[in-house]
PDB file of C-alpha atoms and ligand atoms in Angstrom:
ATOM      1  CA  MET A   1       1.835  25.401   8.339  1.00  0.00           C
ATOM      2  CA  LYS A   2       1.053  21.720   7.734  1.00  0.00           C
ATOM      3  CA  GLU A   3       1.061  20.967  11.476  1.00  0.00           C
ATOM      4  CA  GLN A   4      -1.481  23.732  12.075  1.00  0.00           C
ATOM      5  CA  LEU A   5      -4.128  22.099   9.910  1.00  0.00           C
ATOM      6  CA  ASP A   6      -7.125  20.414  11.522  1.00  0.00           C
ATOM      7  CA  ARG A   7      -7.114  16.884  10.112  1.00  0.00           C
ATOM      8  CA  ASN A   8     -10.785  16.488  11.023  1.00  0.00           C
ATOM      9  CA  ASN A   9     -11.854  19.385   8.833  1.00  0.00           C
ATOM     10  CA  LEU A  10     -10.062  18.802   5.568  1.00  0.00           C
ATOM     11  CA  PRO A  11     -11.706  19.527   2.244  1.00  0.00           C
ATOM     12  CA  LYS A  12     -12.521  16.129   0.784  1.00  0.00           C
ATOM     13  CA  HIS A  13     -12.191  17.461  -2.755  1.00  0.00           C
ATOM     14  CA  ILE A  14     -10.037  20.382  -3.891  1.00  0.00           C
ATOM     15  CA  ALA A  15     -10.340  21.810  -7.400  1.00  0.00           C
ATOM     16  CA  VAL A  16      -7.600  23.990  -8.852  1.00  0.00           C
ATOM     17  CA  ILE A  17      -7.583  26.471 -11.728  1.00  0.00           C
ATOM     18  CA  MET A  18      -3.880  26.432 -12.526  1.00  0.00           C
ATOM     19  CA  ASP A  19      -3.605  29.878 -14.083  1.00  0.00           C
ATOM     20  CA  GLY A  20      -0.861  32.340 -14.930  1.00  0.00           C
ATOM     21  CA  ASN A  21       1.747  30.299 -16.810  1.00  0.00           C
ATOM     22  CA  GLY A  22       1.913  32.765 -19.704  1.00  0.00           C
ATOM     23  CA  ARG A  23       2.258  35.786 -17.430  1.00  0.00           C
ATOM     24  CA  TRP A  24       4.902  33.977 -15.383  1.00  0.00           C
ATOM     25  CA  ALA A  25       7.028  33.501 -18.516  1.00  0.00           C
ATOM     26  CA  LYS A  26       6.516  37.105 -19.568  1.00  0.00           C
ATOM     27  CA  GLN A  27       7.475  38.354 -16.121  1.00  0.00           C
ATOM     28  CA  LYS A  28      10.711  36.397 -16.396  1.00  0.00           C
ATOM     29  CA  GLY A  29      11.448  38.144 -19.692  1.00  0.00           C
ATOM     30  CA  PHE A  30      10.532  35.263 -22.010  1.00  0.00           C
ATOM     31  CA  THR A  31       8.446  35.995 -25.075  1.00  0.00           C
ATOM     32  CA  ASP A  32       7.275  32.399 -25.427  1.00  0.00           C
ATOM     33  CA  ARG A  33       4.326  31.502 -23.178  1.00  0.00           C
ATOM     34  CA  ILE A  34       5.216  27.843 -23.571  1.00  0.00           C
ATOM     35  CA  PHE A  35       8.190  28.424 -21.278  1.00  0.00           C
ATOM     36  CA  GLY A  36       5.648  29.043 -18.537  1.00  0.00           C
ATOM     37  CA  HIS A  37       3.774  25.808 -19.257  1.00  0.00           C
ATOM     38  CA  ARG A  38       7.037  23.862 -19.144  1.00  0.00           C
ATOM     39  CA  ASN A  39       7.802  25.282 -15.735  1.00  0.00           C
ATOM     40  CA  ALA A  40       4.398  24.356 -14.332  1.00  0.00           C
ATOM     41  CA  LEU A  41       5.333  20.741 -13.709  1.00  0.00           C
ATOM     42  CA  LYS A  42       6.985  21.392 -10.346  1.00  0.00           C
ATOM     43  CA  ALA A  43       3.767  23.048  -9.114  1.00  0.00           C
ATOM     44  CA  VAL A  44       1.690  20.075 -10.301  1.00  0.00           C
ATOM     45  CA  LYS A  45       3.999  17.729  -8.377  1.00  0.00           C
ATOM     46  CA  GLU A  46       3.776  19.892  -5.266  1.00  0.00           C
ATOM     47  CA  VAL A  47      -0.015  20.127  -5.222  1.00  0.00           C
ATOM     48  CA  ILE A  48      -0.391  16.379  -5.750  1.00  0.00           C
ATOM     49  CA  GLU A  49       2.168  15.455  -3.096  1.00  0.00           C
ATOM     50  CA  GLY A  50       0.878  18.054  -0.627  1.00  0.00           C
ATOM     51  CA  SER A  51      -2.699  16.817  -1.018  1.00  0.00           C
ATOM     52  CA  GLY A  52      -1.617  13.206  -0.563  1.00  0.00           C
ATOM     53  CA  GLU A  53       0.462  14.024   2.524  1.00  0.00           C
ATOM     54  CA  ILE A  54      -2.403  15.495   4.499  1.00  0.00           C
ATOM     55  CA  GLY A  55      -5.114  13.110   3.332  1.00  0.00           C
ATOM     56  CA  VAL A  56      -7.197  15.012   0.790  1.00  0.00           C
ATOM     57  CA  GLN A  57      -9.212  12.417  -1.146  1.00  0.00           C
ATOM     58  CA  TYR A  58      -9.861  14.109  -4.496  1.00  0.00           C
ATOM     59  CA  LEU A  59      -7.871  16.734  -6.378  1.00  0.00           C
ATOM     60  CA  THR A  60      -9.120  18.087  -9.699  1.00  0.00           C
ATOM     61  CA  LEU A  61      -6.671  20.018 -11.838  1.00  0.00           C
ATOM     62  CA  TYR A  62      -8.052  22.228 -14.611  1.00  0.00           C
ATOM     63  CA  ALA A  63      -5.389  21.585 -17.216  1.00  0.00           C
ATOM     64  CA  PHE A  64      -7.104  22.491 -20.501  1.00  0.00           C
ATOM     65  CA  SER A  65     -10.493  24.077 -21.087  1.00  0.00           C
ATOM     66  CA  THR A  66     -12.837  23.743 -24.059  1.00  0.00           C
ATOM     67  CA  GLU A  67     -12.045  27.370 -24.851  1.00  0.00           C
ATOM     68  CA  ASN A  68      -8.287  26.761 -24.713  1.00  0.00           C
ATOM     69  CA  TRP A  69      -8.637  25.023 -28.120  1.00  0.00           C
ATOM     70  CA  ASN A  70      -8.894  28.563 -29.510  1.00  0.00           C
ATOM     71  CA  ARG A  71      -5.300  29.365 -28.563  1.00  0.00           C
ATOM     72  CA  PRO A  72      -2.532  29.495 -31.205  1.00  0.00           C
ATOM     73  CA  LYS A  73      -1.858  26.028 -32.623  1.00  0.00           C
ATOM     74  CA  ALA A  74       1.768  25.989 -31.462  1.00  0.00           C
ATOM     75  CA  GLU A  75       0.660  26.557 -27.879  1.00  0.00           C
ATOM     76  CA  VAL A  76      -2.072  23.886 -28.061  1.00  0.00           C
ATOM     77  CA  ASP A  77       0.402  21.384 -29.551  1.00  0.00           C
ATOM     78  CA  ALA A  78       2.950  22.151 -26.841  1.00  0.00           C
ATOM     79  CA  LEU A  79       0.344  21.682 -24.117  1.00  0.00           C
ATOM     80  CA  MET A  80      -0.714  18.306 -25.544  1.00  0.00           C
ATOM     81  CA  MET A  81       2.895  17.180 -25.678  1.00  0.00           C
ATOM     82  CA  LEU A  82       3.539  18.387 -22.129  1.00  0.00           C
ATOM     83  CA  LEU A  83       0.507  16.484 -20.932  1.00  0.00           C
ATOM     84  CA  VAL A  84       1.928  13.220 -22.213  1.00  0.00           C
ATOM     85  CA  LYS A  85       5.406  13.972 -20.874  1.00  0.00           C
ATOM     86  CA  THR A  86       3.992  14.854 -17.452  1.00  0.00           C
ATOM     87  CA  ILE A  87       1.970  11.654 -17.230  1.00  0.00           C
ATOM     88  CA  LYS A  88       4.960   9.544 -18.320  1.00  0.00           C
ATOM     89  CA  ASP A  89       7.359  11.255 -15.904  1.00  0.00           C
ATOM     90  CA  GLU A  90       4.964  11.182 -12.976  1.00  0.00           C
ATOM     91  CA  LEU A  91       3.630   7.642 -13.264  1.00  0.00           C
ATOM     92  CA  PRO A  92       6.276   6.070 -10.960  1.00  0.00           C
ATOM     93  CA  THR A  93       5.745   8.774  -8.312  1.00  0.00           C
ATOM     94  CA  MET A  94       1.985   8.338  -8.563  1.00  0.00           C
ATOM     95  CA  HIS A  95       2.376   4.631  -7.883  1.00  0.00           C
ATOM     96  CA  LYS A  96       4.797   5.285  -5.028  1.00  0.00           C
ATOM     97  CA  ASN A  97       2.251   7.645  -3.454  1.00  0.00           C
ATOM     98  CA  ASN A  98      -0.718   5.335  -4.127  1.00  0.00           C
ATOM     99  CA  VAL A  99      -2.339   7.946  -6.417  1.00  0.00           C
ATOM    100  CA  ARG A 100      -5.173   6.990  -8.727  1.00  0.00           C
ATOM    101  CA  LEU A 101      -5.499   8.999 -11.929  1.00  0.00           C
ATOM    102  CA  ASP A 102      -8.824   9.923 -13.500  1.00  0.00           C
ATOM    103  CA  THR A 103     -10.059  12.421 -16.072  1.00  0.00           C
ATOM    104  CA  ILE A 104     -13.079  14.546 -16.905  1.00  0.00           C
ATOM    105  CA  GLY A 105     -13.797  16.309 -20.173  1.00  0.00           C
ATOM    106  CA  ASP A 106     -14.308  15.653 -23.843  1.00  0.00           C
ATOM    107  CA  ILE A 107     -11.077  13.693 -24.138  1.00  0.00           C
ATOM    108  CA  HIS A 108     -11.970  12.308 -27.576  1.00  0.00           C
ATOM    109  CA  ASN A 109     -10.896  15.721 -28.850  1.00  0.00           C
ATOM    110  CA  LEU A 110      -7.339  15.175 -27.656  1.00  0.00           C
ATOM    111  CA  PRO A 111      -4.741  13.924 -30.136  1.00  0.00           C
ATOM    112  CA  GLU A 112      -4.649  10.132 -30.376  1.00  0.00           C
ATOM    113  CA  TYR A 113      -1.246   9.805 -28.677  1.00  0.00           C
ATOM    114  CA  SER A 114      -2.334  11.925 -25.693  1.00  0.00           C
ATOM    115  CA  GLN A 115      -5.540   9.936 -25.263  1.00  0.00           C
ATOM    116  CA  LYS A 116      -3.602   6.678 -25.342  1.00  0.00           C
ATOM    117  CA  GLU A 117      -1.091   7.778 -22.711  1.00  0.00           C
ATOM    118  CA  LEU A 118      -3.835   9.181 -20.510  1.00  0.00           C
ATOM    119  CA  LEU A 119      -6.088   6.120 -20.688  1.00  0.00           C
ATOM    120  CA  SER A 120      -3.196   3.758 -20.127  1.00  0.00           C
ATOM    121  CA  ALA A 121      -2.085   5.699 -17.006  1.00  0.00           C
ATOM    122  CA  ILE A 122      -5.679   5.677 -15.711  1.00  0.00           C
ATOM    123  CA  ASP A 123      -5.860   1.926 -16.197  1.00  0.00           C
ATOM    124  CA  ASP A 124      -2.425   1.449 -14.680  1.00  0.00           C
ATOM    125  CA  THR A 125      -3.306   3.300 -11.457  1.00  0.00           C
ATOM    126  CA  LYS A 126      -6.882   2.078 -11.100  1.00  0.00           C
ATOM    127  CA  ASN A 127      -6.127  -0.142  -8.086  1.00  0.00           C
ATOM    128  CA  ASN A 128      -4.355   2.570  -6.097  1.00  0.00           C
ATOM    129  CA  THR A 129      -6.348   3.562  -3.054  1.00  0.00           C
ATOM    130  CA  GLY A 130      -4.921   6.934  -1.971  1.00  0.00           C
ATOM    131  CA  LEU A 131      -5.559  10.352  -3.468  1.00  0.00           C
ATOM    132  CA  THR A 132      -7.564  10.497  -6.716  1.00  0.00           C
ATOM    133  CA  VAL A 133      -6.138  13.076  -9.126  1.00  0.00           C
ATOM    134  CA  ILE A 134      -8.633  14.123 -11.775  1.00  0.00           C
ATOM    135  CA  LEU A 135      -7.279  15.901 -14.835  1.00  0.00           C
ATOM    136  CA  ALA A 136      -9.863  18.190 -16.436  1.00  0.00           C
ATOM    137  CA  LEU A 137      -8.971  18.088 -20.122  1.00  0.00           C
ATOM    138  CA  SER A 138     -10.939  19.635 -22.938  1.00  0.00           C
ATOM    139  CA  TYR A 139     -13.354  20.276 -20.113  1.00  0.00           C
ATOM    140  CA  SER A 140     -15.881  23.000 -19.516  1.00  0.00           C
ATOM    141  CA  GLY A 141     -18.788  23.241 -17.139  1.00  0.00           C
ATOM    142  CA  LYS A 142     -21.205  24.064 -19.958  1.00  0.00           C
ATOM    143  CA  TRP A 143     -20.033  21.039 -21.952  1.00  0.00           C
ATOM    144  CA  ASP A 144     -20.539  18.828 -18.892  1.00  0.00           C
ATOM    145  CA  ILE A 145     -24.077  20.100 -18.324  1.00  0.00           C
ATOM    146  CA  VAL A 146     -25.091  19.757 -21.984  1.00  0.00           C
ATOM    147  CA  ASN A 147     -23.585  16.269 -22.104  1.00  0.00           C
ATOM    148  CA  ALA A 148     -25.510  15.224 -18.996  1.00  0.00           C
ATOM    149  CA  THR A 149     -28.698  16.626 -20.493  1.00  0.00           C
ATOM    150  CA  LYS A 150     -28.198  14.536 -23.631  1.00  0.00           C
ATOM    151  CA  LYS A 151     -27.744  11.358 -21.560  1.00  0.00           C
ATOM    152  CA  ILE A 152     -30.937  12.075 -19.663  1.00  0.00           C
ATOM    153  CA  ALA A 153     -32.858  12.931 -22.836  1.00  0.00           C
ATOM    154  CA  GLU A 154     -31.759   9.638 -24.400  1.00  0.00           C
ATOM    155  CA  GLN A 155     -33.285   7.722 -21.487  1.00  0.00           C
ATOM    156  CA  VAL A 156     -36.537   9.661 -21.716  1.00  0.00           C
ATOM    157  CA  LYS A 157     -36.636   9.013 -25.461  1.00  0.00           C
ATOM    158  CA  ALA A 158     -36.016   5.296 -24.933  1.00  0.00           C
ATOM    159  CA  GLY A 159     -38.866   5.226 -22.443  1.00  0.00           C
ATOM    160  CA  THR A 160     -36.665   4.114 -19.530  1.00  0.00           C
ATOM    161  CA  LEU A 161     -36.991   7.383 -17.623  1.00  0.00           C
ATOM    162  CA  ALA A 162     -40.031   9.505 -16.763  1.00  0.00           C
ATOM    163  CA  ILE A 163     -39.644  13.289 -16.808  1.00  0.00           C
ATOM    164  CA  GLU A 164     -40.983  13.412 -13.240  1.00  0.00           C
ATOM    165  CA  ASP A 165     -37.996  11.320 -12.146  1.00  0.00           C
ATOM    166  CA  ILE A 166     -35.435  13.891 -13.290  1.00  0.00           C
ATOM    167  CA  ASN A 167     -33.964  15.445 -10.164  1.00  0.00           C
ATOM    168  CA  GLU A 168     -30.674  16.805  -8.851  1.00  0.00           C
ATOM    169  CA  SER A 169     -29.326  13.386  -7.868  1.00  0.00           C
ATOM    170  CA  LEU A 170     -29.983  11.981 -11.321  1.00  0.00           C
ATOM    171  CA  PHE A 171     -28.394  15.032 -12.888  1.00  0.00           C
ATOM    172  CA  GLU A 172     -25.311  14.634 -10.679  1.00  0.00           C
ATOM    173  CA  ILE A 173     -24.748  11.058 -11.737  1.00  0.00           C
ATOM    174  CA  SER A 174     -25.139  12.054 -15.372  1.00  0.00           C
ATOM    175  CA  LEU A 175     -22.291  14.550 -15.137  1.00  0.00           C
ATOM    176  CA  ASP A 176     -18.726  13.544 -15.999  1.00  0.00           C
ATOM    177  CA  THR A 177     -17.879  13.771 -12.273  1.00  0.00           C
ATOM    178  CA  LYS A 178     -20.177  10.837 -11.485  1.00  0.00           C
ATOM    179  CA  GLY A 179     -19.100   9.204  -8.223  1.00  0.00           C
ATOM    180  CA  ILE A 180     -16.843  12.115  -7.256  1.00  0.00           C
ATOM    181  CA  PRO A 181     -18.049  14.379  -4.417  1.00  0.00           C
ATOM    182  CA  ASN A 182     -18.439  18.058  -5.293  1.00  0.00           C
ATOM    183  CA  PRO A 183     -15.389  20.231  -4.501  1.00  0.00           C
ATOM    184  CA  ASP A 184     -15.314  21.830  -1.048  1.00  0.00           C
ATOM    185  CA  LEU A 185     -12.524  24.215  -1.956  1.00  0.00           C
ATOM    186  CA  MET A 186     -11.556  25.813  -5.248  1.00  0.00           C
ATOM    187  CA  ILE A 187      -8.152  27.435  -5.581  1.00  0.00           C
ATOM    188  CA  ARG A 188      -7.181  29.770  -8.428  1.00  0.00           C
ATOM    189  CA  THR A 189      -3.745  31.225  -8.990  1.00  0.00           C
ATOM    190  CA  GLY A 190      -2.989  34.232 -11.171  1.00  0.00           C
ATOM    191  CA  GLY A 191      -5.299  36.743  -9.495  1.00  0.00           C
ATOM    192  CA  ASP A 192      -8.400  36.503 -11.690  1.00  0.00           C
ATOM    193  CA  HIS A 193     -11.705  36.268  -9.824  1.00  0.00           C
ATOM    194  CA  ARG A 194     -13.667  34.048 -12.168  1.00  0.00           C
ATOM    195  CA  ILE A 195     -14.740  30.464 -12.757  1.00  0.00           C
ATOM    196  CA  SER A 196     -13.705  30.365 -16.460  1.00  0.00           C
ATOM    197  CA  ASN A 197     -16.285  27.717 -17.317  1.00  0.00           C
ATOM    198  CA  PHE A 198     -14.890  25.219 -14.785  1.00  0.00           C
ATOM    199  CA  MET A 199     -17.229  22.919 -12.823  1.00  0.00           C
ATOM    200  CA  LEU A 200     -20.314  25.145 -12.982  1.00  0.00           C
ATOM    201  CA  TRP A 201     -22.675  22.680 -11.351  1.00  0.00           C
ATOM    202  CA  GLN A 202     -20.210  21.087  -8.953  1.00  0.00           C
ATOM    203  CA  LEU A 203     -18.815  24.345  -7.536  1.00  0.00           C
ATOM    204  CA  ALA A 204     -22.236  25.539  -6.359  1.00  0.00           C
ATOM    205  CA  TYR A 205     -21.150  25.614  -2.691  1.00  0.00           C
ATOM    206  CA  ALA A 206     -17.366  25.442  -2.966  1.00  0.00           C
ATOM    207  CA  GLU A 207     -15.281  27.888  -0.944  1.00  0.00           C
ATOM    208  CA  LEU A 208     -13.112  29.970  -3.266  1.00  0.00           C
ATOM    209  CA  TYR A 209      -9.524  30.927  -2.555  1.00  0.00           C
ATOM    210  CA  ILE A 210      -7.677  33.189  -4.988  1.00  0.00           C
ATOM    211  CA  PHE A 211      -3.942  33.764  -4.997  1.00  0.00           C
ATOM    212  CA  GLU A 212      -3.694  37.391  -6.067  1.00  0.00           C
ATOM    213  CA  ASN A 213       0.036  37.625  -6.656  1.00  0.00           C
ATOM    214  CA  LEU A 214       1.078  34.101  -7.461  1.00  0.00           C
ATOM    215  CA  PHE A 215       1.328  32.534 -10.889  1.00  0.00           C
ATOM    216  CA  TRP A 216       0.886  28.779 -11.162  1.00  0.00           C
ATOM    217  CA  PRO A 217       4.576  27.827 -11.806  1.00  0.00           C
ATOM    218  CA  ASP A 218       5.466  29.313  -8.380  1.00  0.00           C
ATOM    219  CA  PHE A 219       2.803  27.318  -6.504  1.00  0.00           C
ATOM    220  CA  ARG A 220       4.232  25.102  -3.727  1.00  0.00           C
ATOM    221  CA  ARG A 221       2.646  22.836  -1.109  1.00  0.00           C
ATOM    222  CA  GLU A 222       2.845  25.662   1.473  1.00  0.00           C
ATOM    223  CA  HIS A 223       0.385  27.570  -0.696  1.00  0.00           C
ATOM    224  CA  LEU A 224      -1.970  24.614  -0.642  1.00  0.00           C
ATOM    225  CA  PHE A 225      -1.753  24.474   3.144  1.00  0.00           C
ATOM    226  CA  GLU A 226      -2.360  28.244   3.327  1.00  0.00           C
ATOM    227  CA  ALA A 227      -5.583  27.864   1.318  1.00  0.00           C
ATOM    228  CA  ILE A 228      -6.749  24.927   3.442  1.00  0.00           C
ATOM    229  CA  LYS A 229      -6.005  26.842   6.630  1.00  0.00           C
ATOM    230  CA  ASP A 230      -8.222  29.669   5.424  1.00  0.00           C
ATOM    231  CA  TYR A 231     -10.924  27.168   4.385  1.00  0.00           C
ATOM    232  CA  GLN A 232     -10.930  25.759   7.914  1.00  0.00           C
ATOM    233  CA  VAL A 233     -11.942  29.035   9.561  1.00  0.00           C
ATOM    234  CA  ARG A 234     -14.842  29.690   7.207  1.00  0.00           C
ATOM    235  CA  GLU A 235     -18.440  29.029   8.103  1.00  0.00           C
ATOM    236  CA  ARG A 236     -20.190  27.051   5.372  1.00  0.00           C
ATOM    237  CA  ARG A 237     -23.849  27.902   5.772  1.00  0.00           C
ATOM    238  CA  PHE A 238     -25.421  26.297   2.684  1.00  0.00           C
ATOM    239  CA  GLY A 239     -28.212  28.855   2.791  1.00  0.00           C
ATOM    240  CA  ARG A 240     -28.974  28.525   6.501  1.00  0.00           C
ATOM    241  CA  THR A 241     -28.355  31.119   9.189  1.00  0.00           C
ATOM    242  CA  SER A 242     -25.180  31.193  11.225  1.00  0.00           C
ATOM    243  CA  GLU A 243     -27.180  30.331  14.374  1.00  0.00           C
ATOM    244  CA  GLN A 244     -28.614  27.256  12.702  1.00  0.00           C
ATOM    245  CA  VAL A 245     -25.184  26.118  11.548  1.00  0.00           C
ATOM    246  CA  LYS A 246     -23.759  26.406  15.072  1.00  0.00           C
ATOM    247  CA  MET A 247     -26.569  24.196  16.417  1.00  0.00           C
ATOM    248  CA  MET A 248     -25.839  21.451  13.927  1.00  0.00           C
TER     249      MET A 248
HETATM  250  C1  LIG B 301      -2.784  28.407 -17.398  1.00  0.00           C
HETATM  251  O1  LIG B 301      -1.938  29.469 -17.711  1.00  0.00           O
HETATM  252  C2  LIG B 301      -2.568  27.203 -18.282  1.00  0.00           C
HETATM  253  C3  LIG B 301      -3.641  26.936 -19.244  1.00  0.00           C
HETATM  254  C4  LIG B 301      -4.725  27.625 -19.389  1.00  0.00           C
HETATM  255  C5  LIG B 301      -3.459  25.789 -20.112  1.00  0.00           C
HETATM  256  P1  LIG B 301      -2.255  30.441 -18.913  1.00  0.00           P
HETATM  257  O2  LIG B 301      -1.650  29.865 -20.132  1.00  0.00           O
HETATM  258  O3  LIG B 301      -3.695  30.754 -18.993  1.00  0.00           O
HETATM  259  O4  LIG B 301      -1.416  31.739 -18.490  1.00  0.00           O
HETATM  260  P2  LIG B 301      -1.949  33.233 -18.452  1.00  0.00           P
HETATM  261  O5  LIG B 301      -3.199  33.237 -17.646  1.00  0.00           O
HETATM  262  O6  LIG B 301      -2.168  33.657 -19.856  1.00  0.00           O
HETATM  263  O7  LIG B 301      -0.846  33.984 -17.773  1.00  0.00           O
HETATM  264  C1  LIG B 302      -8.641  28.603 -17.166  1.00  0.00           C
HETATM  265  O1  LIG B 302      -7.631  29.490 -17.485  1.00  0.00           O
HETATM  266  C2  LIG B 302      -8.371  27.264 -17.771  1.00  0.00           C
HETATM  267  C3  LIG B 302      -7.233  26.528 -17.232  1.00  0.00           C
HETATM  268  C4  LIG B 302      -6.471  26.885 -16.223  1.00  0.00           C
HETATM  269  C5  LIG B 302      -6.983  25.282 -17.873  1.00  0.00           C
HETATM  270  P1  LIG B 302      -7.753  30.485 -18.728  1.00  0.00           P
HETATM  271  O2  LIG B 302      -6.488  31.254 -18.770  1.00  0.00           O
HETATM  272  O3  LIG B 302      -8.136  29.743 -19.934  1.00  0.00           O
HETATM  273  O4  LIG B 302      -8.975  31.431 -18.269  1.00  0.00           O
HETATM  274  P2  LIG B 302      -9.404  32.866 -18.765  1.00  0.00           P
HETATM  275  O5  LIG B 302      -9.364  32.850 -20.254  1.00  0.00           O
HETATM  276  O6  LIG B 302      -8.418  33.840 -18.199  1.00  0.00           O
HETATM  277  O7  LIG B 302     -10.752  33.077 -18.188  1.00  0.00           O
HETATM  278 MG1  LIG B 303      -4.885  32.126 -18.080  1.00  0.00          MG
END
């Protein structure tokens, strides 16, 4: 599959909604959803390594949404612990593969120890020049948009920005994804056809690829290549006609 991919038409940025851990555990006969989260690490490794191998530049992983704070406390605590363990375990591999770590989201809401581990790993990998892996943590698209709006309003209030100068470019650099190109491809496992408050602004023209019968813990790099292969035969029209696109 990997050899069949057109290296000149790779998505620059892939965003992933890693969904279905709980159902995976249930399907295996386990009553505890956390078992599913624990078994998601292999899939995280695979998607990162697969992306690096073929030369994707940015990979955003939706790891914890604003709404996920409403889950049972035991599950939230387990997820926060797993986050730290994953970062610790993966740091050497990230270095080996020249991966730079970054984050988006309201990370001040994370427990102190998780924030510390995360920020230290980000600092530690900041000079790596390969794939950038962005962990979306305590993130939601609505939060991002409201946050950007506040930043812009502050500047207007301070008199450093005129309302007439508010435009899409300014809005983009006020979002938490500042400096990161918008995703070209969004992958979701677990069969649900929804955005679940992910990058609402940034996904405006992303191509969507849903795995209907695959839960996140079973995701392997072949699945990533399958999604990219499908992406490569699509016509991205950005509102134009097909004839216009072919002339470009
Ligand atoms: C995705 O799997 C992981 C997180 C949202 C943190 P889920 O935990 O949502 O699993 P399902 O969708 O309930 O099966
Ligand atoms: C989306 O999955 C969030 C993450 C994968 C982190 P959810 O399981 O929270 O989404 P819904 O609730 O099914 O929409
Ligand atoms: Mg889910």
